[in-house]
PDB file of C-alpha atoms and ligand atoms in Angstrom:
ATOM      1  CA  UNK O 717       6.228 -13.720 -22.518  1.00  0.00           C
ATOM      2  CA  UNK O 718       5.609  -9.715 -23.289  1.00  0.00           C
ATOM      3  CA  UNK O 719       7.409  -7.487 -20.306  1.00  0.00           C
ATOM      4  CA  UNK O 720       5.344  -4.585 -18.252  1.00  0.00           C
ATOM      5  CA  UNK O 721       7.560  -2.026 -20.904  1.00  0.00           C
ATOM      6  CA  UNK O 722       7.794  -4.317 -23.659  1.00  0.00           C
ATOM      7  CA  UNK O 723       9.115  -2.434 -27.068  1.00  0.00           C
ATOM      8  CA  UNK O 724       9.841   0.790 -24.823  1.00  0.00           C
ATOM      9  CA  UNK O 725      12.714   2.489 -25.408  1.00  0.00           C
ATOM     10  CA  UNK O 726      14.552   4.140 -22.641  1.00  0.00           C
ATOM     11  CA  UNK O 727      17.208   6.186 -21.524  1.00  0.00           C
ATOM     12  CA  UNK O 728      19.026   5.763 -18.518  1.00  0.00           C
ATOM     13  CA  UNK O 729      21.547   8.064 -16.784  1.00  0.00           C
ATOM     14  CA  UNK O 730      24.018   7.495 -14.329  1.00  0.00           C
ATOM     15  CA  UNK O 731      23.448   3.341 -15.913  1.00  0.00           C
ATOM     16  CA  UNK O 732      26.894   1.988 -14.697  1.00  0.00           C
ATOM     17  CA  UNK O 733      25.984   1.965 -10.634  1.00  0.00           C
ATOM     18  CA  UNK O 734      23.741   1.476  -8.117  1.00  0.00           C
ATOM     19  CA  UNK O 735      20.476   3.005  -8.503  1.00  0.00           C
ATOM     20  CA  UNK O 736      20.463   3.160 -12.240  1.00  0.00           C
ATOM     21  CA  UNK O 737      21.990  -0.012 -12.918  1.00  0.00           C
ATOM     22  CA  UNK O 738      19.582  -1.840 -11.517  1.00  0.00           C
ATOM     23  CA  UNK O 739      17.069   0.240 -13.117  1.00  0.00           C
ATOM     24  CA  UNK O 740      18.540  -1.112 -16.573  1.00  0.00           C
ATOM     25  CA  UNK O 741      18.726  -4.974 -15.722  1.00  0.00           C
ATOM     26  CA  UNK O 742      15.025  -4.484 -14.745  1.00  0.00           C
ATOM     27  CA  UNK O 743      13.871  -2.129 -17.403  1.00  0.00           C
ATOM     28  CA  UNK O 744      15.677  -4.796 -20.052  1.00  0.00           C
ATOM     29  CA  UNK O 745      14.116  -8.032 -18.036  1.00  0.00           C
ATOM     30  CA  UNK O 746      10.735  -6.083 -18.672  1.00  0.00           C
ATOM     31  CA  UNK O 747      11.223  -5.945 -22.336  1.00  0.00           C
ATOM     32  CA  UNK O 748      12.496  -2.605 -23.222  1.00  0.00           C
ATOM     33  CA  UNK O 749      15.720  -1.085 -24.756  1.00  0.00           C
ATOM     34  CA  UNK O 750      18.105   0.929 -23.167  1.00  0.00           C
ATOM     35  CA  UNK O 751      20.445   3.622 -23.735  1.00  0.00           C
ATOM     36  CA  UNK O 752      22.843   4.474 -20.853  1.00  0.00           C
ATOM     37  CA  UNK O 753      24.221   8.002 -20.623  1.00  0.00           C
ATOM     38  CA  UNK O 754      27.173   7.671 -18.297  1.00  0.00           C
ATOM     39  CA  UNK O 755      30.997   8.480 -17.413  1.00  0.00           C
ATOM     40  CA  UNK O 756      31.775   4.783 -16.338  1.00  0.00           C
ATOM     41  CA  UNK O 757      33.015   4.152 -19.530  1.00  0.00           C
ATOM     42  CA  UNK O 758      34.371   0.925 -18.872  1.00  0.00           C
ATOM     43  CA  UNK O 759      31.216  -0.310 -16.678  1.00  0.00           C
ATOM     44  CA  UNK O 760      29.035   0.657 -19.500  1.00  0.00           C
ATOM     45  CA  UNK O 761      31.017  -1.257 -22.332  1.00  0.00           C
ATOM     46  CA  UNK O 762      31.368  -4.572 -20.240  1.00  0.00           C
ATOM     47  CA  UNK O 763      27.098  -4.296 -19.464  1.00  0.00           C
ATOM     48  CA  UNK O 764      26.751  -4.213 -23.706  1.00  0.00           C
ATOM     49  CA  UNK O 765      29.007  -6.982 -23.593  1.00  0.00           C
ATOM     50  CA  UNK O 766      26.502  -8.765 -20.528  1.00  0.00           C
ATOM     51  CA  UNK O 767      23.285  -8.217 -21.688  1.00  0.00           C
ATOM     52  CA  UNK O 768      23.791  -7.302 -25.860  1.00  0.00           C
ATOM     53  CA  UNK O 769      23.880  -4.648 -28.323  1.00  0.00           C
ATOM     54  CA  UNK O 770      20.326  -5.629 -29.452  1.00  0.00           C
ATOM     55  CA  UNK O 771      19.176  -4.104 -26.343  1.00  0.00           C
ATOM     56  CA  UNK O 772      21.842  -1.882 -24.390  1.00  0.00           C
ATOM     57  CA  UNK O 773      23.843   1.104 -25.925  1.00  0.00           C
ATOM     58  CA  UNK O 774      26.282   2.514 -23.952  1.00  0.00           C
ATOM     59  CA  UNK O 775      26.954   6.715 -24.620  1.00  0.00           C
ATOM     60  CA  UNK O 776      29.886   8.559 -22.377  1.00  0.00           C
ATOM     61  CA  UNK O 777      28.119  11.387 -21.345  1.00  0.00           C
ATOM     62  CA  UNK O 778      28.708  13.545 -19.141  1.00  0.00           C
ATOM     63  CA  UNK O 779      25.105  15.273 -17.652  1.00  0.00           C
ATOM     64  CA  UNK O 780      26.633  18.650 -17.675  1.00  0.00           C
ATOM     65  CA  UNK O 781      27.031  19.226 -21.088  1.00  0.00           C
ATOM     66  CA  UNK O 782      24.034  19.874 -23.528  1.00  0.00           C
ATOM     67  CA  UNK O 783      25.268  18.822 -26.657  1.00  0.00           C
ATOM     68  CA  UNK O 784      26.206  15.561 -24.964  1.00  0.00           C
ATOM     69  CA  UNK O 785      22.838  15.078 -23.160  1.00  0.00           C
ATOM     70  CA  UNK O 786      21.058  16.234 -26.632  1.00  0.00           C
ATOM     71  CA  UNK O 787      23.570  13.525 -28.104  1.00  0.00           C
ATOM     72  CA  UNK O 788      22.249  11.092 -25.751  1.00  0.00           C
ATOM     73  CA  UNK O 789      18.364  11.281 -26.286  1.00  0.00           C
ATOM     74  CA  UNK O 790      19.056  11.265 -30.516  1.00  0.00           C
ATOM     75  CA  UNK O 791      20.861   8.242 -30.342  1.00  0.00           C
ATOM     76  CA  UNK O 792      17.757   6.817 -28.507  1.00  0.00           C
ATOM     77  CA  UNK O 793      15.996   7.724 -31.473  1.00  0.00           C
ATOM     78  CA  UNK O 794      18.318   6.715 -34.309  1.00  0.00           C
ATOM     79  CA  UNK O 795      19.157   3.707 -32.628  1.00  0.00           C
ATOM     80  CA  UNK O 796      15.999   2.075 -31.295  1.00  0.00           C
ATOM     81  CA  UNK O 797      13.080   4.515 -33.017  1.00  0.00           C
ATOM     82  CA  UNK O 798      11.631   6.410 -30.044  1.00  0.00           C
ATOM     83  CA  UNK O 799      12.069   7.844 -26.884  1.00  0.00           C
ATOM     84  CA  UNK O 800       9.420   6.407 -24.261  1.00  0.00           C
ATOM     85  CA  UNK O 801      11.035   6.953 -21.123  1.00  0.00           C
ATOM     86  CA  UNK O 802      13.709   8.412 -19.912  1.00  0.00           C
ATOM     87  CA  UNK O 803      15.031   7.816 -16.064  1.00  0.00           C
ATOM     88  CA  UNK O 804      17.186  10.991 -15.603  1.00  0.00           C
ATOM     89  CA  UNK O 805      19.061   9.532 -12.427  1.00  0.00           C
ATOM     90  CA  UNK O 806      22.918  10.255 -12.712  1.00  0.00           C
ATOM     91  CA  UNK O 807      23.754  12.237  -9.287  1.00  0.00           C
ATOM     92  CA  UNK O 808      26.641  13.268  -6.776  1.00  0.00           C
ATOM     93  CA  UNK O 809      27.203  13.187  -3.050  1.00  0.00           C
ATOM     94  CA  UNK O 810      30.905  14.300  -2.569  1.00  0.00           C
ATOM     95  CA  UNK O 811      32.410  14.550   0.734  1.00  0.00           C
ATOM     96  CA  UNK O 812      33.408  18.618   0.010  1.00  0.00           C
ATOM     97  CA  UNK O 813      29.609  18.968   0.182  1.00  0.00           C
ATOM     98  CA  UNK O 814      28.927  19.816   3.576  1.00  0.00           C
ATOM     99  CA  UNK O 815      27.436  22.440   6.669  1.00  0.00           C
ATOM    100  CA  UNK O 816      27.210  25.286   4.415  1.00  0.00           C
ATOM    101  CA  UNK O 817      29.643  26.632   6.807  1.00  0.00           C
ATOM    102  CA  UNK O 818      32.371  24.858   5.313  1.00  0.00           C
ATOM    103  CA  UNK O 819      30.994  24.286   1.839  1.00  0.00           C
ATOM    104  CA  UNK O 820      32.804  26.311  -0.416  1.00  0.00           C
ATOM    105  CA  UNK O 821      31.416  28.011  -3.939  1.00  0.00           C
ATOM    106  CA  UNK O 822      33.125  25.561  -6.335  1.00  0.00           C
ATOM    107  CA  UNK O 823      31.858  22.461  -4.177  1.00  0.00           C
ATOM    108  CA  UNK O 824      27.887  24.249  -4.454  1.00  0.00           C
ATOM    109  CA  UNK O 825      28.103  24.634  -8.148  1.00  0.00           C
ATOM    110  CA  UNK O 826      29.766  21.242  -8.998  1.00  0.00           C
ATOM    111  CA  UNK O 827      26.655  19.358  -7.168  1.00  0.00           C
ATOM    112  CA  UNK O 828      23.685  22.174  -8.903  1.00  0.00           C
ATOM    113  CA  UNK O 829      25.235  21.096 -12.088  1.00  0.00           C
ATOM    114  CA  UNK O 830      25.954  17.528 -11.774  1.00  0.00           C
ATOM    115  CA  UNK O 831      22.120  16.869  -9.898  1.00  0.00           C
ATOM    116  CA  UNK O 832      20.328  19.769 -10.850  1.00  0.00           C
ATOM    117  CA  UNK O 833      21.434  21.347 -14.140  1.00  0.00           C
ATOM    118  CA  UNK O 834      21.231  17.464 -15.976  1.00  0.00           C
ATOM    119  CA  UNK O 835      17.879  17.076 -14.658  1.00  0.00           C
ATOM    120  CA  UNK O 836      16.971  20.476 -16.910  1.00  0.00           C
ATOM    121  CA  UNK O 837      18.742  19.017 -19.788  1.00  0.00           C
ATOM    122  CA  UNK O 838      17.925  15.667 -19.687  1.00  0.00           C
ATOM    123  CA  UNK O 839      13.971  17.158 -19.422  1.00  0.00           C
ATOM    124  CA  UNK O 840      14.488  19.748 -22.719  1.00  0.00           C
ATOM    125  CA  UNK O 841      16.360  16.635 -24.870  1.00  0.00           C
ATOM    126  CA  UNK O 842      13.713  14.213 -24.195  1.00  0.00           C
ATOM    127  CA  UNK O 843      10.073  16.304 -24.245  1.00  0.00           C
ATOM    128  CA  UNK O 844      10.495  17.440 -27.825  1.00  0.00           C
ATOM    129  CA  UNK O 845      10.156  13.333 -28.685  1.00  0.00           C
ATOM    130  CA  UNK O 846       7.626  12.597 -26.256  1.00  0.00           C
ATOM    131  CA  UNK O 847       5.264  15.542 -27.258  1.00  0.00           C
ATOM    132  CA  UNK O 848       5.864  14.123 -31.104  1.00  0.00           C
ATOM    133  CA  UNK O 849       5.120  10.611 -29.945  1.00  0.00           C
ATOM    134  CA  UNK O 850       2.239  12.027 -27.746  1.00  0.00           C
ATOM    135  CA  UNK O 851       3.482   9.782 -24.734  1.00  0.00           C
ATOM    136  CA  UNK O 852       5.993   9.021 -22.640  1.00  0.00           C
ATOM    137  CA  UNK O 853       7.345   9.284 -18.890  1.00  0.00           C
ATOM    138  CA  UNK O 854       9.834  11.046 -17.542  1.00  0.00           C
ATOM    139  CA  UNK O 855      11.554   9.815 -14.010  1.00  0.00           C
ATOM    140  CA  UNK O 856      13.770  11.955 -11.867  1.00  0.00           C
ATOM    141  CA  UNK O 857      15.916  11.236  -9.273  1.00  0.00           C
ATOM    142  CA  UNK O 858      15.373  13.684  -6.409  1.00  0.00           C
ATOM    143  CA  UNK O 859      15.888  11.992  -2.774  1.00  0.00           C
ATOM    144  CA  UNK O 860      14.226  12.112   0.899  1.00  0.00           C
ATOM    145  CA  UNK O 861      16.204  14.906   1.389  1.00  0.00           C
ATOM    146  CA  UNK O 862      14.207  16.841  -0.741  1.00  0.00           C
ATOM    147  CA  UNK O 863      11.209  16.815   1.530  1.00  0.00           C
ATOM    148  CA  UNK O 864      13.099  17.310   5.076  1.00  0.00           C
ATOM    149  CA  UNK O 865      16.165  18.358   6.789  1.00  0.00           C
ATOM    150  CA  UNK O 866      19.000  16.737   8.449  1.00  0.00           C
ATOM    151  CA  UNK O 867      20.884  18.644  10.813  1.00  0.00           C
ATOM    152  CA  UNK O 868      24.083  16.856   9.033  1.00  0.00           C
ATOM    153  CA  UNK O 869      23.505  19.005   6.196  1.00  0.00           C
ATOM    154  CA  UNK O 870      25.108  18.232   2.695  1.00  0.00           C
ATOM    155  CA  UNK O 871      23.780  21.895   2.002  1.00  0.00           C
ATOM    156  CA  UNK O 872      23.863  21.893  -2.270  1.00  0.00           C
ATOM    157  CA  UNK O 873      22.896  18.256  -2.547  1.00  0.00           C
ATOM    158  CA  UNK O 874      19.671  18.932  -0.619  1.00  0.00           C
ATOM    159  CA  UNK O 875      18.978  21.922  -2.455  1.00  0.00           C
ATOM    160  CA  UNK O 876      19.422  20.423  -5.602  1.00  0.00           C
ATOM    161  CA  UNK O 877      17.473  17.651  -4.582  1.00  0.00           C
ATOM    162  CA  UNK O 878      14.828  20.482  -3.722  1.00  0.00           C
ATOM    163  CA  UNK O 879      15.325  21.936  -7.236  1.00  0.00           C
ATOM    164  CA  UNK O 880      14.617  18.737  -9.147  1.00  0.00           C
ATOM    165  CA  UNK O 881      11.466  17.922  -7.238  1.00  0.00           C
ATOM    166  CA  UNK O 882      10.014  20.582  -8.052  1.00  0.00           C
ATOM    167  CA  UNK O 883      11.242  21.255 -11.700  1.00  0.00           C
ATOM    168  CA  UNK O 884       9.271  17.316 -11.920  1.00  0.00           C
ATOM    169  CA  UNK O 885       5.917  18.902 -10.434  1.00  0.00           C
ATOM    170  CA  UNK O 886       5.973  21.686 -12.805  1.00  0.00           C
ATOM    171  CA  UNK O 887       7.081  19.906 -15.796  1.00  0.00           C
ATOM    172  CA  UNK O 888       4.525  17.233 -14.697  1.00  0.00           C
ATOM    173  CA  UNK O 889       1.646  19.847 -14.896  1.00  0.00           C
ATOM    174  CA  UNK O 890       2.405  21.506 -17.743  1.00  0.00           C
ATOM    175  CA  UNK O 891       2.329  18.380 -19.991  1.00  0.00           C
ATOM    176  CA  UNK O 892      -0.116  16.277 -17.989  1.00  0.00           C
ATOM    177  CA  UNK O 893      -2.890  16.654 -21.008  1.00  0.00           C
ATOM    178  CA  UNK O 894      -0.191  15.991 -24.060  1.00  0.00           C
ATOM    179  CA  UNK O 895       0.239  11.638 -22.821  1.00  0.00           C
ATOM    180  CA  UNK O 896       3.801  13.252 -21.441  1.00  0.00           C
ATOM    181  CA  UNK O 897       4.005  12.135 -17.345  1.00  0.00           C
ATOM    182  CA  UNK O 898       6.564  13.520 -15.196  1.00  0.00           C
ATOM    183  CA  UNK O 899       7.796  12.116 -11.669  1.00  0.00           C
ATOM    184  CA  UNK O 900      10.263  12.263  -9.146  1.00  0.00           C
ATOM    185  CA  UNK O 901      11.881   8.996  -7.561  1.00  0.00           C
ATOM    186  CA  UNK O 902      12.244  10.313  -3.845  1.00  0.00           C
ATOM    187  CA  UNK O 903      14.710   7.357  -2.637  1.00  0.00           C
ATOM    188  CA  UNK O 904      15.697   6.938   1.068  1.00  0.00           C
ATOM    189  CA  UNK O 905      18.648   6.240   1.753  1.00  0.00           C
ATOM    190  CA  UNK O 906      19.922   3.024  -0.784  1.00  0.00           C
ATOM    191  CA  UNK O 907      23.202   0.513  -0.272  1.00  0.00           C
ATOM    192  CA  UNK O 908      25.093   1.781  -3.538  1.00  0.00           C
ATOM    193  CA  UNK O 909      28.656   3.220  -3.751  1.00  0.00           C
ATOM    194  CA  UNK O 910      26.851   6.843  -3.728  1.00  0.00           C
ATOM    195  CA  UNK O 911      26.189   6.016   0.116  1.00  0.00           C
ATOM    196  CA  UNK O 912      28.803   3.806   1.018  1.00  0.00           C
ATOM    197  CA  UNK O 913      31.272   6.690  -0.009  1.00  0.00           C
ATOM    198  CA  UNK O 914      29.299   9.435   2.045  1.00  0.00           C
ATOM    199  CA  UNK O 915      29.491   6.891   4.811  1.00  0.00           C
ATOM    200  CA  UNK O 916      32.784   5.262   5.299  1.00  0.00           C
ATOM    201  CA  UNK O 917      34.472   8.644   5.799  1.00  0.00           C
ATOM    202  CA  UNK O 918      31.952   8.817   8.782  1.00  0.00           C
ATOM    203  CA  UNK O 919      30.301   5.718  10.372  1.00  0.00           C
ATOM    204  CA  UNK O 920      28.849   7.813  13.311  1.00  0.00           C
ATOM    205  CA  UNK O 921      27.003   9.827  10.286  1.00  0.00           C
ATOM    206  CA  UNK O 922      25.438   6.431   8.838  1.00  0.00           C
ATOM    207  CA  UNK O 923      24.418   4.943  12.120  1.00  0.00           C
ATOM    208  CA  UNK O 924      22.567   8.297  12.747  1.00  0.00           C
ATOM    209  CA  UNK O 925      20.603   7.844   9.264  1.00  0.00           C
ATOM    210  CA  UNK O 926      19.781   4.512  10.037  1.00  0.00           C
ATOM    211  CA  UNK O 927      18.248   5.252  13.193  1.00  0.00           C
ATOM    212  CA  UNK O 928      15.851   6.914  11.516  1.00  0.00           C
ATOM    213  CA  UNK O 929      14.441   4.445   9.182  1.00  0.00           C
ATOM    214  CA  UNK O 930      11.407   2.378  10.655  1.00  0.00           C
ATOM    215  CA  UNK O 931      12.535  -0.590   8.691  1.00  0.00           C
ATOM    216  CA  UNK O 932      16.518  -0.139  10.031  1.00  0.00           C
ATOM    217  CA  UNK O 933      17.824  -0.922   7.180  1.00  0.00           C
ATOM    218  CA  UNK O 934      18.713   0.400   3.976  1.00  0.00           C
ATOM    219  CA  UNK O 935      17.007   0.473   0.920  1.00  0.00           C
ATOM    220  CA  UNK O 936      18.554  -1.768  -2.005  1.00  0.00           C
ATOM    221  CA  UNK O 937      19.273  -0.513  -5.570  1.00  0.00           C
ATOM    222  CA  UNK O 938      16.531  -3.226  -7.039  1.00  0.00           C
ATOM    223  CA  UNK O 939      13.812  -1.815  -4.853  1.00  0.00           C
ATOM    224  CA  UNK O 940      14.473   1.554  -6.447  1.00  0.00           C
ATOM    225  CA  UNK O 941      14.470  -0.021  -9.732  1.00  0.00           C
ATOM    226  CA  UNK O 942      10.954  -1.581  -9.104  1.00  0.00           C
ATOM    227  CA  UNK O 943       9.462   1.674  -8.455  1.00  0.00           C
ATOM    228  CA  UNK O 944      11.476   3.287 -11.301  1.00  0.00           C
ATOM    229  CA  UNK O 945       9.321   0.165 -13.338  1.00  0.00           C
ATOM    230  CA  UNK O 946       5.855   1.074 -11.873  1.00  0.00           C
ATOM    231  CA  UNK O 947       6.342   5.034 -12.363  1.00  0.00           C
ATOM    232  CA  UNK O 948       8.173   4.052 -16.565  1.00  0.00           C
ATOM    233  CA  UNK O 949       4.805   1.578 -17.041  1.00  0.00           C
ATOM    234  CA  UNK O 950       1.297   2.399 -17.802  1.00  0.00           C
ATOM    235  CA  UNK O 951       0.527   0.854 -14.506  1.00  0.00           C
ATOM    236  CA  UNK O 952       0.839   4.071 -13.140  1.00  0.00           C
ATOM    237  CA  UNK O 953      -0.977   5.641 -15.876  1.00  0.00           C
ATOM    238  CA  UNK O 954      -2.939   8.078 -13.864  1.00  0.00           C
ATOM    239  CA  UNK O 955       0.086   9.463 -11.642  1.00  0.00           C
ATOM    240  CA  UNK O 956       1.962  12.407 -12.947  1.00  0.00           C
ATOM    241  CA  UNK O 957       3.767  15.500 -10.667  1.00  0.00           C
ATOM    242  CA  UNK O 958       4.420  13.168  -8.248  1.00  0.00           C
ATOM    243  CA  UNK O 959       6.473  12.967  -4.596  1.00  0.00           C
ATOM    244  CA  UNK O 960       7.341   9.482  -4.755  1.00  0.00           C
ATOM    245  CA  UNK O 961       8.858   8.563  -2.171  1.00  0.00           C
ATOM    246  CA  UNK O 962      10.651   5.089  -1.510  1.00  0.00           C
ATOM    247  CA  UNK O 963      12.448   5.629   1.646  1.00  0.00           C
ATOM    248  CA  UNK O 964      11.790   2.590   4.151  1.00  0.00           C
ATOM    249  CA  UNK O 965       9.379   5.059   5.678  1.00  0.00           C
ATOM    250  CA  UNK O 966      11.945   7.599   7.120  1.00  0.00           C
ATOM    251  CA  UNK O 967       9.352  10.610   5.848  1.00  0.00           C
ATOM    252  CA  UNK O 968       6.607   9.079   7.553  1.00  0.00           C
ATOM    253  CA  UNK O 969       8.231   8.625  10.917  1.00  0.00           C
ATOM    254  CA  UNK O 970       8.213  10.798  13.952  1.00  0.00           C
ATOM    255  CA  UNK O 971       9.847   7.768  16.410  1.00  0.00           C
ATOM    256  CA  UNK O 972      11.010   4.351  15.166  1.00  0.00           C
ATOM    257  CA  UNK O 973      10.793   1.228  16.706  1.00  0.00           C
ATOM    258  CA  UNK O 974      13.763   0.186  18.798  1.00  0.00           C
TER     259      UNK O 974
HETATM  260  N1  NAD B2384      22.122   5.979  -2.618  1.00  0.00           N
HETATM  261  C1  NAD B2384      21.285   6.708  -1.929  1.00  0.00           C
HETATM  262  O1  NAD B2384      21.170   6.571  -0.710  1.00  0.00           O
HETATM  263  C2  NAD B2384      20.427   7.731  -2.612  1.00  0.00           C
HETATM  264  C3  NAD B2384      19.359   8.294  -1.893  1.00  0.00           C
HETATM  265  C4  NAD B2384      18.556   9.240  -2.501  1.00  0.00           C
HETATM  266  C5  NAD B2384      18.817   9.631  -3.809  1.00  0.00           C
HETATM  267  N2  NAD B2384      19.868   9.072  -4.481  1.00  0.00           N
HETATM  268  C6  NAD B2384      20.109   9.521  -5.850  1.00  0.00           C
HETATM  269  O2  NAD B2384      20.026   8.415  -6.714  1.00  0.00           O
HETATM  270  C7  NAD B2384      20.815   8.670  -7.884  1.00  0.00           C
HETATM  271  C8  NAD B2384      21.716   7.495  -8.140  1.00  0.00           C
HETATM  272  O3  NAD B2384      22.552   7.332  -7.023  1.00  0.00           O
HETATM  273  P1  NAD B2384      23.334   5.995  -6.674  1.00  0.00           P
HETATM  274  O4  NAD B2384      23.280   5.855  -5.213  1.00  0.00           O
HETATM  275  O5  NAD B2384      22.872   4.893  -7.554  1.00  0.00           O
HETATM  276  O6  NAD B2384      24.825   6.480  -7.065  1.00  0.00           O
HETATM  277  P2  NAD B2384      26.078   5.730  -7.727  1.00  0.00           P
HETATM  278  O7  NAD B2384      27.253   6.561  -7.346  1.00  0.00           O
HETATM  279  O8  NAD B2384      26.066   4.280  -7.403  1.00  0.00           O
HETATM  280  O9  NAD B2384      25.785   5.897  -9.289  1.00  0.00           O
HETATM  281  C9  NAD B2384      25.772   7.157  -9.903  1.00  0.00           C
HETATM  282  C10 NAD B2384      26.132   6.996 -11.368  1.00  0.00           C
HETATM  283  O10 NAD B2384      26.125   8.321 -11.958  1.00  0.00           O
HETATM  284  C11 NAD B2384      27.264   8.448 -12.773  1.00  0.00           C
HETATM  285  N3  NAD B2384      27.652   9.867 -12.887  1.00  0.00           N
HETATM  286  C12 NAD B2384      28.203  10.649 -11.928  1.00  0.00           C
HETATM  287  N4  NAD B2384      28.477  11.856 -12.436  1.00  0.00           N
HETATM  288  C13 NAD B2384      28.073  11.829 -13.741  1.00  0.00           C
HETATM  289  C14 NAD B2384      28.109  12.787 -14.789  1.00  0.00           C
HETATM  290  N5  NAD B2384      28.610  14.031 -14.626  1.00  0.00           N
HETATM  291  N6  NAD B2384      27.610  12.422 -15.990  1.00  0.00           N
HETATM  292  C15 NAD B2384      27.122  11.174 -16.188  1.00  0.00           C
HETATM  293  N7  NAD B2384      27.071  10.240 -15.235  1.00  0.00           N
HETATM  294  C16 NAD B2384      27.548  10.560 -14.020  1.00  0.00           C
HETATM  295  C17 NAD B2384      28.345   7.622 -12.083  1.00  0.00           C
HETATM  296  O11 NAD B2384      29.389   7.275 -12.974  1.00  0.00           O
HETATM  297  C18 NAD B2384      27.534   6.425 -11.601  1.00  0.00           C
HETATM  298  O12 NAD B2384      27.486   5.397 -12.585  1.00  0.00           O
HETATM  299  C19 NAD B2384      21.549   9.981  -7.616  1.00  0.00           C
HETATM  300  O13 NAD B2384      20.862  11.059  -8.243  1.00  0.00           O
HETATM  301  C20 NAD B2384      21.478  10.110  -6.112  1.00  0.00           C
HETATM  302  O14 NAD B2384      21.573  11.446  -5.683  1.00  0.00           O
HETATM  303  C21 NAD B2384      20.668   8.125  -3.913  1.00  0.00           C
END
């Protein structure tokens, strides 16, 4: 049986947890290759040891340096022959983040690099192969957040959030007629160890999110990774520059049911 990415080869970051872990158990289900870019080193060596060499590579990266993320993309390359897709997901929420009130300079700058600057990098490595190739897609993690506000503000994650959204609608329009597609993954909020973190330090904060879901729950990582699929595959062949937003219908809501 082929998979909806069979052959592909991808590149994952942020491939040890949550969001983009279940983005590489799908994306390998589906046929492709992966190549994980993380800082989990031990969570990335036991998943080679899971699902095999043959089809996982695990790279300690960390998203902030360019030489590493440049690192990253090449061994894509050397390793499986091309770079189809890349799914440039590794991200931050730490609790230091906050009202901008209380956020302080070094807690701003950690999150723009860690969410914002790796989106950049991760977008220059991999666009030089894809514009070779004369395909590929290019996924990037923004969030909800980057399309409204919360009045419990984690001030530099939404702006980064901001930033990479619309880095992918740019980046999605200037390459939209060389085969290269560009979108953002605009997650609600997910059950991963990104949110329960944010959360347990302040259950009053979660049960206010939650209110404002329609479907009163949270998302699950493997939901994300479906969409990840769709937006990778050529069955969303005609979609580039996108919003796309996977959020439980939070952005569509004014009032949720009871
Ligand atoms: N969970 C949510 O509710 C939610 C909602 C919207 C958007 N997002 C976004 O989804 C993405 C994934 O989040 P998640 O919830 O799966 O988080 P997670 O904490 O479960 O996983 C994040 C992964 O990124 C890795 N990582 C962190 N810093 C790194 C660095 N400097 N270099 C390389 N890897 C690094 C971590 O080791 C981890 O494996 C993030 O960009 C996050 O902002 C999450």
């Amino acid at each position: 049986m082929t998979g909806r990415i069979q052959d592909k080869v991808a590149v994952v970051t942020g491939g040890c947890s949550g969001i983009g872990l279940a983005t590489v158990r799908r994306f390998v289900d589906e046929g492709a290759r992966v190549v994980i870019g993380d800082i989990a080193d031990e969570a990335g060596k036991a998943l080679v040891g899971e699902l095999g060499p043959d089809v996982v590579t695990y790279v300690h990266v960390d998203v902030t340096s360019k030489e590493e993320v440049d690192a990253l993309f090449k061994t894509a390359k050397d390793t499986y022959g091309s770079v189809d897709i890349a799914f440039n997901n590794a991200g931050i929420s730490p609790p230091d983040d906050d009202s901008i009130l209380t956020t302080d300079l070094e807690a701003w700058r950690k999150v723009q690099e860690v969410n914002l600057t790796s989106v950049y990098l991760c977008c220059k490595a991999a666009l030089p192969y894809m514009l070779e190739q004369g395909k590929g897609s290019i996924i990037n993690t923004a969030s909800f957040v980057a399309v409204m506000g919360a009045a419990t503000s984690q001030i530099s994650y939404s702006a980064s959030k901001g930033g990479v959204l619309s880095m992918t609608r740019e980046l999605g329009v200037q390459f939209a007629r060389e085969g290269v597609r560009v979108n953002a993954l605009c997650p609600g909020p997910v059950n991963t160890p990104l949110l329960q973190e944010l959360f347990a330090k302040d259950p009053e904060r979660a049960a206010r999110r939650l209110v404002h879901i329609p479907m009163g729950r949270f998302g699950e990582p493997e939901e994300m990774a479906s969409a990840v699929l769709f937006l990778a595959s050529d069955d969303s062949s005609f979609m580039t520059a996108n919003t796309f937003l996977v959020d439980g219908g939070i952005s569509g809501a004014y009032v949720t049911p009871l």
